[in-house]
PDB file of C-alpha atoms in Angstrom:
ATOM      1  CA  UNK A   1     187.869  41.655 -71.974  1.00  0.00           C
ATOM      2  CA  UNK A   2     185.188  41.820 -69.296  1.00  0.00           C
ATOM      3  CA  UNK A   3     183.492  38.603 -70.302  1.00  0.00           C
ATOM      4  CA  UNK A   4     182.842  36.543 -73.943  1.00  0.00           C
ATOM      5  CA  UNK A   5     182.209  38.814 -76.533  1.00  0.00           C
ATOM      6  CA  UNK A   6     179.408  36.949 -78.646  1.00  0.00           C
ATOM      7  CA  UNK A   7     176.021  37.833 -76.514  1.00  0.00           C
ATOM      8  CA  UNK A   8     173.309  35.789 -76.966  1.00  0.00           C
ATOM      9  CA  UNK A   9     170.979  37.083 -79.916  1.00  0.00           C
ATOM     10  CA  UNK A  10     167.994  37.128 -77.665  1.00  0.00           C
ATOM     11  CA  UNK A  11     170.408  39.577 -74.877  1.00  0.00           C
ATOM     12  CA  UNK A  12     167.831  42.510 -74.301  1.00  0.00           C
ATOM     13  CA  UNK A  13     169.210  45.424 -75.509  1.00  0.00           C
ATOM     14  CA  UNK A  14     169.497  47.062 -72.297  1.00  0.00           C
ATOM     15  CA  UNK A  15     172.104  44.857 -71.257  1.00  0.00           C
ATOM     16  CA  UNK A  16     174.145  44.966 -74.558  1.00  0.00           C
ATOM     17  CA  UNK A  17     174.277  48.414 -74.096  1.00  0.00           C
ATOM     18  CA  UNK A  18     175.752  48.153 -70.528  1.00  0.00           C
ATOM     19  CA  UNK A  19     178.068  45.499 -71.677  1.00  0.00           C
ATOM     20  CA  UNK A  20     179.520  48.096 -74.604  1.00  0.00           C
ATOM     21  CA  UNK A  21     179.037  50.832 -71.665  1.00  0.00           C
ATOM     22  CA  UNK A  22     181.496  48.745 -69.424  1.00  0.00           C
ATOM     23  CA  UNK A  23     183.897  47.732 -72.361  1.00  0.00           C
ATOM     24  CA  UNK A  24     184.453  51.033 -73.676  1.00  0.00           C
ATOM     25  CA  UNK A  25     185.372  52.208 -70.160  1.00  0.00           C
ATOM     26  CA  UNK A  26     187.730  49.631 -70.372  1.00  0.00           C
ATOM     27  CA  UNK A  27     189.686  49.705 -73.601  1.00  0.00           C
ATOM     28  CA  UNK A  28     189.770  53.194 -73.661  1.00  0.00           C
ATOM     29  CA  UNK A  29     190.696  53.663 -70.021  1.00  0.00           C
ATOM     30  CA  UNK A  30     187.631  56.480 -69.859  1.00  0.00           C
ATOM     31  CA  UNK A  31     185.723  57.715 -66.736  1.00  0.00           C
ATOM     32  CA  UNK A  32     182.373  56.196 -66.875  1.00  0.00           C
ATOM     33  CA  UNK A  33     181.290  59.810 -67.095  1.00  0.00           C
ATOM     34  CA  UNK A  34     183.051  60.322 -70.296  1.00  0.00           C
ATOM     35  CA  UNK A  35     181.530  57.103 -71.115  1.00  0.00           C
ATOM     36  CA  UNK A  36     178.091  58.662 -70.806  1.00  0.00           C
ATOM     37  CA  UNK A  37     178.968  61.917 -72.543  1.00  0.00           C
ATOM     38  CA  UNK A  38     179.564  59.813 -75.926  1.00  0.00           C
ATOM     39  CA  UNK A  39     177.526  60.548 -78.998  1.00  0.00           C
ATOM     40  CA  UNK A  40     177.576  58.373 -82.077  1.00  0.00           C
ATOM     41  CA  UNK A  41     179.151  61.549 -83.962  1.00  0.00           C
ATOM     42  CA  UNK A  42     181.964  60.541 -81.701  1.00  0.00           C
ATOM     43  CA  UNK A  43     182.978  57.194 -83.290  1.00  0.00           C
ATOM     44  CA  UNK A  44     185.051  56.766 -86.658  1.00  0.00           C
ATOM     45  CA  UNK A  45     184.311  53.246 -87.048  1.00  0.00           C
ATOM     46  CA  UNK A  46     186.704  53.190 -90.856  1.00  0.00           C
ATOM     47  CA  UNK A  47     188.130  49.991 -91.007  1.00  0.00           C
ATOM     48  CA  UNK A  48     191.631  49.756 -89.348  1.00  0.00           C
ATOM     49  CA  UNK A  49     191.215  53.080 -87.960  1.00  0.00           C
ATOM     50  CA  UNK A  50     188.567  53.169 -85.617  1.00  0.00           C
ATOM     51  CA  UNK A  51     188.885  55.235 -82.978  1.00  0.00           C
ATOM     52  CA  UNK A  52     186.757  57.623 -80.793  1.00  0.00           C
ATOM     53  CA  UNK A  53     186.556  61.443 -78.902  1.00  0.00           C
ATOM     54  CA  UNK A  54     186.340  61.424 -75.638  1.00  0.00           C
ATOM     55  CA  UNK A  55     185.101  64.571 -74.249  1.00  0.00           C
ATOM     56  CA  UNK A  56     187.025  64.893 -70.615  1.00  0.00           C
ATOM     57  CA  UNK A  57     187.644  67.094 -67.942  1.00  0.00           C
ATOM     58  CA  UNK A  58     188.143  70.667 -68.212  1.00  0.00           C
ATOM     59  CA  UNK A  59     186.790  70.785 -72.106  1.00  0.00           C
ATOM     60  CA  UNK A  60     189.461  68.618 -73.484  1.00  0.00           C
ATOM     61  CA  UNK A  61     189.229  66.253 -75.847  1.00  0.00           C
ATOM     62  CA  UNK A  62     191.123  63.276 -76.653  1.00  0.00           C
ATOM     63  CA  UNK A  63     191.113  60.459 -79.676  1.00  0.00           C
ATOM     64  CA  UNK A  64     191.649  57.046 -78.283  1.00  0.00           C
ATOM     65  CA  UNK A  65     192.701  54.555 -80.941  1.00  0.00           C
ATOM     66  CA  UNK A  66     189.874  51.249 -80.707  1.00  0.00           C
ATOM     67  CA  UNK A  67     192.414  48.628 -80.813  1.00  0.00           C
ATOM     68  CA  UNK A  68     190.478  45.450 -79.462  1.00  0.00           C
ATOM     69  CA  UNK A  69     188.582  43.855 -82.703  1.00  0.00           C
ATOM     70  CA  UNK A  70     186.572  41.665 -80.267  1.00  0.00           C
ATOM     71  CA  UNK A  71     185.394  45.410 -78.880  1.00  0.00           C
ATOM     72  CA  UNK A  72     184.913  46.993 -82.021  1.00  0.00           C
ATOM     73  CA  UNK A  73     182.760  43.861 -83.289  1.00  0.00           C
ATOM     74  CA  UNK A  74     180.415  44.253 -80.282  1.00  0.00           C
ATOM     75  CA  UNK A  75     180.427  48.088 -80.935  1.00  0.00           C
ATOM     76  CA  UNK A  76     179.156  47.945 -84.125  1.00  0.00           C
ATOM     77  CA  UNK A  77     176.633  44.776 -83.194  1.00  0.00           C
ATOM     78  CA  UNK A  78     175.578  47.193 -80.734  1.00  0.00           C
ATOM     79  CA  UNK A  79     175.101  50.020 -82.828  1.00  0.00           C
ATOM     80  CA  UNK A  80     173.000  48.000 -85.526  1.00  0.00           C
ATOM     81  CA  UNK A  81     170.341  46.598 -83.023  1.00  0.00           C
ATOM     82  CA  UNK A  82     169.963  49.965 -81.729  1.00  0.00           C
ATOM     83  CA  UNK A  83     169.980  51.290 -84.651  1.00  0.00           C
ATOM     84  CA  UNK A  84     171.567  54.649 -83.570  1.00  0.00           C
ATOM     85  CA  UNK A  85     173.088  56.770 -86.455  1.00  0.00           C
ATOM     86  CA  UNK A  86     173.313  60.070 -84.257  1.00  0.00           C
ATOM     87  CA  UNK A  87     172.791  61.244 -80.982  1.00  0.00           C
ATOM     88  CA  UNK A  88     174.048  59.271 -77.142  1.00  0.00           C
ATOM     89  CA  UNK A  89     175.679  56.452 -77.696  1.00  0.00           C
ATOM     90  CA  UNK A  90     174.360  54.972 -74.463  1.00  0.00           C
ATOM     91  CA  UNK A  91     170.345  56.041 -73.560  1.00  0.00           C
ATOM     92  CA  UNK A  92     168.568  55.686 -70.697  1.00  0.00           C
ATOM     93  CA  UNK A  93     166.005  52.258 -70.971  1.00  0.00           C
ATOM     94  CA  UNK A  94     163.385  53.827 -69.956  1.00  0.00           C
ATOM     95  CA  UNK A  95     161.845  55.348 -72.968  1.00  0.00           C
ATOM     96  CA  UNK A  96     164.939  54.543 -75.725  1.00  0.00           C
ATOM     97  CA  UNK A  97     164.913  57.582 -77.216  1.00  0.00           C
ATOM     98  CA  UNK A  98     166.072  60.151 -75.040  1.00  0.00           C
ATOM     99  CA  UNK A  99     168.888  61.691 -73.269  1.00  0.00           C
ATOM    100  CA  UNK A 100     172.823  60.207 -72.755  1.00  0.00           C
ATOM    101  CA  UNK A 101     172.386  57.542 -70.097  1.00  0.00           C
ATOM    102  CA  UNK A 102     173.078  59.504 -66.242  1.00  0.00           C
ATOM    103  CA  UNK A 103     176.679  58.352 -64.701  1.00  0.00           C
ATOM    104  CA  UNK A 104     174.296  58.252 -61.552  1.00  0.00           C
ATOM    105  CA  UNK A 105     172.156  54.806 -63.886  1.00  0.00           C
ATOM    106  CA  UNK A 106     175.618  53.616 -64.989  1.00  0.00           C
ATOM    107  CA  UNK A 107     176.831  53.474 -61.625  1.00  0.00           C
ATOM    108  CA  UNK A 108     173.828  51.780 -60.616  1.00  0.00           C
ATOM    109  CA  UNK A 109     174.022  49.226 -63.454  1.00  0.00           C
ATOM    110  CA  UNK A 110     177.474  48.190 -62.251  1.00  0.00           C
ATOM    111  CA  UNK A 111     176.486  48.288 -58.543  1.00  0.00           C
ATOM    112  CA  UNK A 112     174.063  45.585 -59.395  1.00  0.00           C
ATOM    113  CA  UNK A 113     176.323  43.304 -61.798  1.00  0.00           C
ATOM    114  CA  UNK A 114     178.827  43.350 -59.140  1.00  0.00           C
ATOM    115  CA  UNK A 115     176.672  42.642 -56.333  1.00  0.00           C
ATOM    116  CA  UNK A 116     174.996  39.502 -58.926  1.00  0.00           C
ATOM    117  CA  UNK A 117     178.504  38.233 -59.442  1.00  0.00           C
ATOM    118  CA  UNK A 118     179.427  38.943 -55.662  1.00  0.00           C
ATOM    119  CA  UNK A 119     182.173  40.786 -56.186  1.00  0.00           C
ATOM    120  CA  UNK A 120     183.175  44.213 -54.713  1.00  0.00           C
ATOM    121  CA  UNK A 121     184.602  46.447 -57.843  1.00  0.00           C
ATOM    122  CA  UNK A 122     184.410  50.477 -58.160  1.00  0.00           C
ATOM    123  CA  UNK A 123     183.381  51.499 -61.504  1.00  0.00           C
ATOM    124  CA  UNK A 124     186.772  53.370 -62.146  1.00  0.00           C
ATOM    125  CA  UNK A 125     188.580  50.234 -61.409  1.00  0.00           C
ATOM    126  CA  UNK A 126     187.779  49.481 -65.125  1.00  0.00           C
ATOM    127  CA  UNK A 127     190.214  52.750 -65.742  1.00  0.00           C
ATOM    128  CA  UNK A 128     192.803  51.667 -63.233  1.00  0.00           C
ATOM    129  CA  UNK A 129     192.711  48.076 -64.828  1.00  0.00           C
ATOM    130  CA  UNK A 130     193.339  49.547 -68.499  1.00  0.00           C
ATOM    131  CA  UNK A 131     196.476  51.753 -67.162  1.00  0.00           C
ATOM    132  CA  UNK A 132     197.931  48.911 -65.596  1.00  0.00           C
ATOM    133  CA  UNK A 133     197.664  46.737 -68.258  1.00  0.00           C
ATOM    134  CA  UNK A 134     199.082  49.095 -70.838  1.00  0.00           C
ATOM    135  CA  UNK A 135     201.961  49.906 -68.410  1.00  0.00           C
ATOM    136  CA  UNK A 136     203.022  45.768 -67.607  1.00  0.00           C
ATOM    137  CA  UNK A 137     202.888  45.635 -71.802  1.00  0.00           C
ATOM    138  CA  UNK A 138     205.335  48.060 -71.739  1.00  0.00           C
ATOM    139  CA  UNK A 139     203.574  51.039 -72.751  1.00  0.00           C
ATOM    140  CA  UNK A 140     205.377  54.192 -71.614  1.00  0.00           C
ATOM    141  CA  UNK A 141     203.980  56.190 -68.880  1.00  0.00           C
ATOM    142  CA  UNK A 142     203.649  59.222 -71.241  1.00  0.00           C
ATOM    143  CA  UNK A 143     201.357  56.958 -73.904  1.00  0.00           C
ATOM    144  CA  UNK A 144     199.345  55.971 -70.855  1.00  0.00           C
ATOM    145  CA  UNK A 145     198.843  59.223 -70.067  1.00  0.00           C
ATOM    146  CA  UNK A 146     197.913  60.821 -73.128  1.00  0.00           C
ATOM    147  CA  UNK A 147     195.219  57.643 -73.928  1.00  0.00           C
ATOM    148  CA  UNK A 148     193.670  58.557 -69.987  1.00  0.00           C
ATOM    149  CA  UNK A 149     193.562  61.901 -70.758  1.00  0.00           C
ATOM    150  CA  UNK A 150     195.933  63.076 -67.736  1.00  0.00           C
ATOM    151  CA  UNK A 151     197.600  66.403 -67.323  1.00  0.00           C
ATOM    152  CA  UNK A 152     200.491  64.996 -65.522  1.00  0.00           C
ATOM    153  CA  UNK A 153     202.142  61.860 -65.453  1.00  0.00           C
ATOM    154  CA  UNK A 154     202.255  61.844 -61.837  1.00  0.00           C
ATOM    155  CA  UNK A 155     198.412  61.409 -61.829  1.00  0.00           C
ATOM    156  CA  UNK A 156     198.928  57.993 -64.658  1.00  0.00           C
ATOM    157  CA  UNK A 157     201.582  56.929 -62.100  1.00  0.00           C
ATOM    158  CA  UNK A 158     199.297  56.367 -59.294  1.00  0.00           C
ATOM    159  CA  UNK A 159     197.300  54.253 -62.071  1.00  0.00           C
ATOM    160  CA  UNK A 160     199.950  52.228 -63.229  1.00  0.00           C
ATOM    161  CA  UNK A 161     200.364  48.855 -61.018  1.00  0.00           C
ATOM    162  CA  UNK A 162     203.431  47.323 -62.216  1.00  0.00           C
ATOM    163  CA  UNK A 163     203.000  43.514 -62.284  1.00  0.00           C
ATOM    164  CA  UNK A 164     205.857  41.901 -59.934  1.00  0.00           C
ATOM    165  CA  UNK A 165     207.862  40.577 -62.305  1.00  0.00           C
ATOM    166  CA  UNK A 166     207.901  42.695 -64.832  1.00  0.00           C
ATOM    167  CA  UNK A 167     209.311  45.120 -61.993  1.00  0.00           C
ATOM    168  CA  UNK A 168     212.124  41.937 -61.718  1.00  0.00           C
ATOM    169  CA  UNK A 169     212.777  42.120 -64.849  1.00  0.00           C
ATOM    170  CA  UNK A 170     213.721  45.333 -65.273  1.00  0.00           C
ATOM    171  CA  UNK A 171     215.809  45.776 -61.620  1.00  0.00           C
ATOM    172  CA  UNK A 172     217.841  42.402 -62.725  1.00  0.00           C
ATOM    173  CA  UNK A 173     218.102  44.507 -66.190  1.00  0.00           C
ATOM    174  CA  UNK A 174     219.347  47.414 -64.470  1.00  0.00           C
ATOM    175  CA  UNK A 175     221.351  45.175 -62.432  1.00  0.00           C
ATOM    176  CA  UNK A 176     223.342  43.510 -65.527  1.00  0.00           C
ATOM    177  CA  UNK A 177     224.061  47.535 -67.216  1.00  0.00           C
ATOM    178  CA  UNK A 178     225.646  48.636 -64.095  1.00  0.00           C
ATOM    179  CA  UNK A 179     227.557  45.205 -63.741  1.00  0.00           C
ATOM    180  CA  UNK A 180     228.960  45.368 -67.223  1.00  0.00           C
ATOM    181  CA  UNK A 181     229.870  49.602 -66.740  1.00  0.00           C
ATOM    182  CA  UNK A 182     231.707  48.212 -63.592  1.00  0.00           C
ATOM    183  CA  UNK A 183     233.886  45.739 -65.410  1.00  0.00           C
TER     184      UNK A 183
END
């Protein structure tokens, strides 16, 4: 979760839609671009089985489950005040109604959050972040990869930051199989 989940009812609706923007780069592990690319068509918002297409590289497509209730709440708040039905799920401010919001605005966006907050974070961090996560819950490489969209799990592997001691863990593991083969 990038920050508390209940915006303030007055939040413009500008910045809602950049905090949904951000979050759905995040709990789907998507390129912002693939954020961009997303139409409301995309969404299946059925209870206990939302999920959403994400249109990647190449022409593929992928289904990413929307597992994070907190997410899917502020998804659908979104949605409502909007009050998109069809069409980009994320449009440029300027006039509301038009096209998908650029990756060029969306990259702006976050350039100007992070230099607010004073922090120095790439937009595909919030991809990195998501892989990592998955992987230190013990979600297997190949799940990881499939949810990023990667061809190869070498590509997921350079993703995947395995927290310290759950890399420990799993040596001392290793450790205690060979011990008891030896004996």
């Amino acid at each position: 979760m990038i920050c508390s989940r209940r915006p303030r009812k007055d939040l413009p609706l500008d910045r809602l839609r950049d905090r949904v923007l951000f979050e759905t780069a995040y709990v789907c592990g998507a390129r912002a671009s693939e954020v961009c690319g997303l139409y409301v068509e995309d969404l299946d918002l059925r209870l206990d089985d939302e999920h959403v297409r994400i249109h990647g590289k190449g022409g593929s497509v992928r289904t990413v489950l929307l597992d994070d209730r907190g997410y899917v709440t502020l998804l659908k708040l979104y949605l409502a005040r909007a009050g998109y039905t069809a069409g980009p799920l994320f449009r440029a401010s300027i006039n509301g109604r038009g096209g998908p919001l650029s990756y060029d605005a969306a990259h702006h966006r976050w350039q100007s959050y992070c230099a607010a907050a004073r922090v120095e974070i790439d937009i595909h961090q919030l991809r990195h972040a998501h892989a990592t996560e998955l992987i230190n819950a013990g979600v297997s490489i190949e799940a990881v990869r499939r949810r990023l969209g990667h061809a190869s799990t070498e590509t997921t592997q350079l993703y995947a930051l395995l927290d310290d001691k759950i890399a420990d863990a799993e040596i001392r593991a290793a450790r205690r199989r060979r011990d008891q083969m030896t004996r």
